[in-house]
Coordinates of C-alpha atoms in Angstrom, one line a residue:
M222 CA 64.3 56.3 -33.4
T223 CA 61.9 58.0 -31.3
K224 CA 61.8 54.8 -28.7
I225 CA 65.7 54.7 -29.1
L226 CA 65.8 58.1 -27.6
I227 CA 63.1 57.7 -24.9
M228 CA 65.0 54.4 -24.1
R229 CA 68.6 56.6 -23.5
P230 CA 68.1 59.1 -20.9
V231 CA 66.5 55.7 -18.9
Y232 CA 68.9 54.2 -19.6
I233 CA 71.7 57.0 -18.8
L234 CA 69.8 57.8 -15.3
T235 CA 69.9 53.6 -14.4
I236 CA 73.8 53.1 -14.6
L237 CA 74.0 57.0 -12.6
V238 CA 72.0 55.4 -10.4
L239 CA 74.1 52.2 -10.2
M240 CA 77.2 53.9 -9.9
S241 CA 76.3 56.9 -7.1
T242 CA 74.9 53.3 -5.2
Q243 CA 78.5 51.7 -5.7
L244 CA 80.3 55.0 -4.7
L245 CA 77.7 55.4 -1.2
A246 CA 78.6 51.5 -0.5
Q247 CA 83.4 52.3 -0.1
L248 CA 83.8 52.3 2.7
P249 CA 86.6 55.5 3.5
E250 CA 89.8 55.1 3.2
W251 CA 90.7 55.6 6.4
T252 CA 89.5 51.5 8.2
D253 CA 92.2 50.1 5.7
F254 CA 95.0 49.3 7.5
N255 CA 97.5 50.4 4.8
K256 CA 95.6 53.7 3.4
R257 CA 95.2 55.0 6.9
Q258 CA 99.2 54.1 7.6
S259 CA 99.6 56.6 4.9
I260 CA 96.7 59.1 5.5
Y261 CA 98.2 59.7 9.6
P262 CA 101.4 58.7 9.4
N263 CA 103.1 57.9 12.4
N264 CA 105.7 61.1 12.5
R265 CA 102.9 63.4 12.6
Y266 CA 99.5 61.4 14.4
L267 CA 98.8 59.5 16.7
V268 CA 96.6 57.0 15.8
G269 CA 93.2 55.0 17.1
Y270 CA 91.2 52.5 15.4
D271 CA 88.8 50.1 16.2
T272 CA 85.5 48.3 15.0
V273 CA 82.9 45.7 15.7
S274 CA 80.5 43.7 13.7
G275 CA 76.8 42.1 13.9
I276 CA 75.4 46.0 15.1
K277 CA 71.7 47.0 13.8
K278 CA 70.7 50.2 13.3
D279 CA 68.8 50.7 16.7
A280 CA 72.2 49.8 17.9
L281 CA 74.6 52.7 16.1
Q282 CA 75.9 55.2 18.8
P283 CA 76.7 52.2 21.9
S284 CA 78.4 51.0 19.6
F285 CA 80.0 53.5 18.4
D286 CA 80.5 55.0 21.9
Y287 CA 82.2 51.6 23.2
I288 CA 84.8 51.1 19.9
E289 CA 85.5 54.8 20.4
E290 CA 86.4 54.5 23.9
L291 CA 88.5 51.5 22.2
A292 CA 90.0 53.2 19.8
R293 CA 90.6 56.2 22.0
G294 CA 92.5 54.0 24.3
E295 CA 94.3 51.8 22.1
L296 CA 96.2 55.8 20.8
I297 CA 97.0 55.9 25.4
E298 CA 98.4 53.0 24.7
K299 CA 101.1 53.9 22.4
V300 CA 102.5 56.9 24.5
Q301 CA 102.2 55.5 27.6
V302 CA 104.3 52.3 26.6
N303 CA 106.7 54.6 25.5
V304 CA 106.6 57.4 29.0
T305 CA 106.7 53.9 30.7
S306 CA 109.6 53.3 28.7
V307 CA 111.8 56.9 29.4
S308 CA 110.6 56.5 33.9
T309 CA 112.4 52.7 33.7
S310 CA 115.2 53.6 31.4
E311 CA 115.5 56.7 33.8
T312 CA 114.2 54.3 37.4
K313 CA 117.3 52.2 37.5
D314 CA 120.2 52.9 40.1
Y315 CA 123.7 52.2 39.5
D316 CA 123.6 48.0 40.4
G317 CA 120.8 48.3 37.9
V318 CA 117.7 47.7 40.4
Y319 CA 114.5 49.4 39.7
N320 CA 113.2 51.7 41.7
D321 CA 109.8 50.5 42.2
F322 CA 108.3 53.0 44.0
F323 CA 109.7 55.5 41.7
K324 CA 107.7 53.7 38.6
N325 CA 104.4 53.3 40.7
E326 CA 104.1 56.9 41.2
T327 CA 105.2 57.9 37.4
A328 CA 102.5 55.8 36.7
S329 CA 99.9 56.8 39.1
R330 CA 100.2 60.4 37.4
S331 CA 100.3 59.5 34.2
T332 CA 97.1 60.7 32.4
L333 CA 97.5 61.5 28.6
N334 CA 95.8 65.2 27.9
L335 CA 94.5 64.5 24.0
V336 CA 94.5 67.7 23.6
G337 CA 93.2 68.3 19.9
L338 CA 92.0 65.3 19.2
K339 CA 89.6 64.7 16.0
N340 CA 87.2 61.8 15.8
L341 CA 85.3 59.8 12.6
Q342 CA 82.2 56.7 12.4
Y343 CA 81.5 55.0 9.8
Y344 CA 78.5 52.6 10.1
D345 CA 78.3 49.4 6.5
K346 CA 74.8 49.3 6.5
K347 CA 76.3 45.9 3.8
K348 CA 77.7 44.4 6.6
K349 CA 76.7 46.1 9.9
T350 CA 79.7 46.3 11.1
T351 CA 80.5 49.9 12.6
H352 CA 84.2 51.6 12.8
A353 CA 85.9 54.2 14.4
L354 CA 89.2 56.5 13.5
V355 CA 90.3 59.3 16.3
F356 CA 93.6 60.8 16.0
V357 CA 95.1 64.2 17.2
E358 CA 98.0 65.8 15.4
R359 CA 102.2 64.9 17.8
I360 CA 102.6 68.9 17.4
E361 CA 99.5 69.7 19.2
L362 CA 100.1 67.8 22.3
I363 CA 103.4 69.0 21.8
R364 CA 103.0 72.5 22.0
Y365 CA 100.8 71.7 24.8
Y366 CA 103.2 70.2 26.6
R367 CA 105.6 73.2 26.2
A368 CA 102.9 75.5 27.4
Q369 CA 102.4 72.7 30.6
V370 CA 106.4 73.0 31.3
D371 CA 106.5 76.6 30.8
Q372 CA 103.7 76.9 33.0
Y373 CA 104.8 75.2 36.1
L374 CA 108.6 76.3 35.6
S375 CA 107.0 80.3 35.9
K376 CA 105.4 79.0 40.0
I377 CA 108.6 77.6 41.0
N378 CA 110.4 80.2 40.0
N379 CA 108.1 82.2 41.5
S380 CA 107.3 80.0 44.3
L381 CA 111.8 79.8 45.2
V382 CA 111.1 83.7 45.1
E383 CA 108.5 84.1 47.4
G384 CA 110.4 81.8 50.1
K385 CA 113.8 83.5 49.5
S386 CA 112.2 86.5 50.3
L387 CA 110.7 84.8 53.4
L388 CA 113.8 83.9 54.6
E389 CA 115.8 86.8 54.7
Q390 CA 113.1 88.3 56.7
Q391 CA 114.1 85.2 59.0
H392 CA 110.9 83.6 58.3
I393 CA 112.0 80.6 58.1
Q394 CA 109.1 78.2 58.7
E395 CA 107.0 80.2 56.0
S396 CA 110.4 79.8 53.4
F397 CA 110.4 76.0 54.1
S398 CA 106.6 75.5 53.3
T399 CA 106.6 77.8 50.1
V400 CA 109.7 76.1 48.3
F401 CA 108.8 73.0 49.4
S402 CA 104.8 73.6 48.4
S403 CA 106.4 73.2 44.8
H404 CA 107.7 69.9 44.7
S405 CA 104.5 69.0 43.1
L406 CA 105.2 71.0 40.1
F407 CA 109.0 69.7 39.7
Q408 CA 106.7 65.9 39.5
E409 CA 104.9 67.2 36.6
V410 CA 107.4 69.3 34.6
E411 CA 109.3 65.7 34.6
Q412 CA 105.8 63.9 33.9
S413 CA 105.1 66.8 30.6
Q414 CA 109.0 65.9 30.1
K415 CA 108.3 62.5 29.3
Y416 CA 105.6 63.3 26.8
L417 CA 107.7 65.0 25.2
T418 CA 110.5 62.8 24.3
A419 CA 107.5 59.3 23.6
L420 CA 105.7 62.5 21.3
G421 CA 109.5 61.9 19.5
V422 CA 111.0 65.3 21.5
H423 CA 115.1 64.8 21.5
S424 CA 116.4 68.2 21.5
F425 CA 115.8 72.0 22.9
E426 CA 115.3 73.1 19.5
E427 CA 112.8 70.6 18.9
L428 CA 110.7 71.6 22.5
R429 CA 110.9 75.1 21.1
I430 CA 109.7 74.7 17.8
N431 CA 106.0 76.2 17.1

């Protein structure tokens, strides 16, 4: 009887150790496509994910850096495809011909600022596989680019006011230079508006969301 009582705690401890080992070996839910879609729904998040196998422990960091960059590229591409679609639809002339110069200029300025980007990493020791996930809430980017538009429009307004004042003082050349200097700001406003559209903002009410 005493022997049975002594063995029981050992038996229970063994079971607990095995259970904890099994739990530790389980992959995070975000490594599974369907679960990832559930955790980070497309209407709320932009997500990028990548994985690579055959990675030894001494090569973990380079592998994480590599696949995280790929995941980031995947995330950006999701927005960029929509931005390109918006740009293309807006650069048709009345004959249905594309303005290639405008499209190229737009593409060259397309650098998405991933404000609020977060990342997760996991290494599967058993399969020697690294996993990387990057994600950002759409609302974070919307707020950022909404603020950018407001900032650019404020600067444009200041340039126009200053240009008008100079013109009234007969400083025609200075007035022209001041107003023309805001040209790049109009381009920035246009690009930010394209990002907002690509992020799902289609109305003034949505643009002003807190």
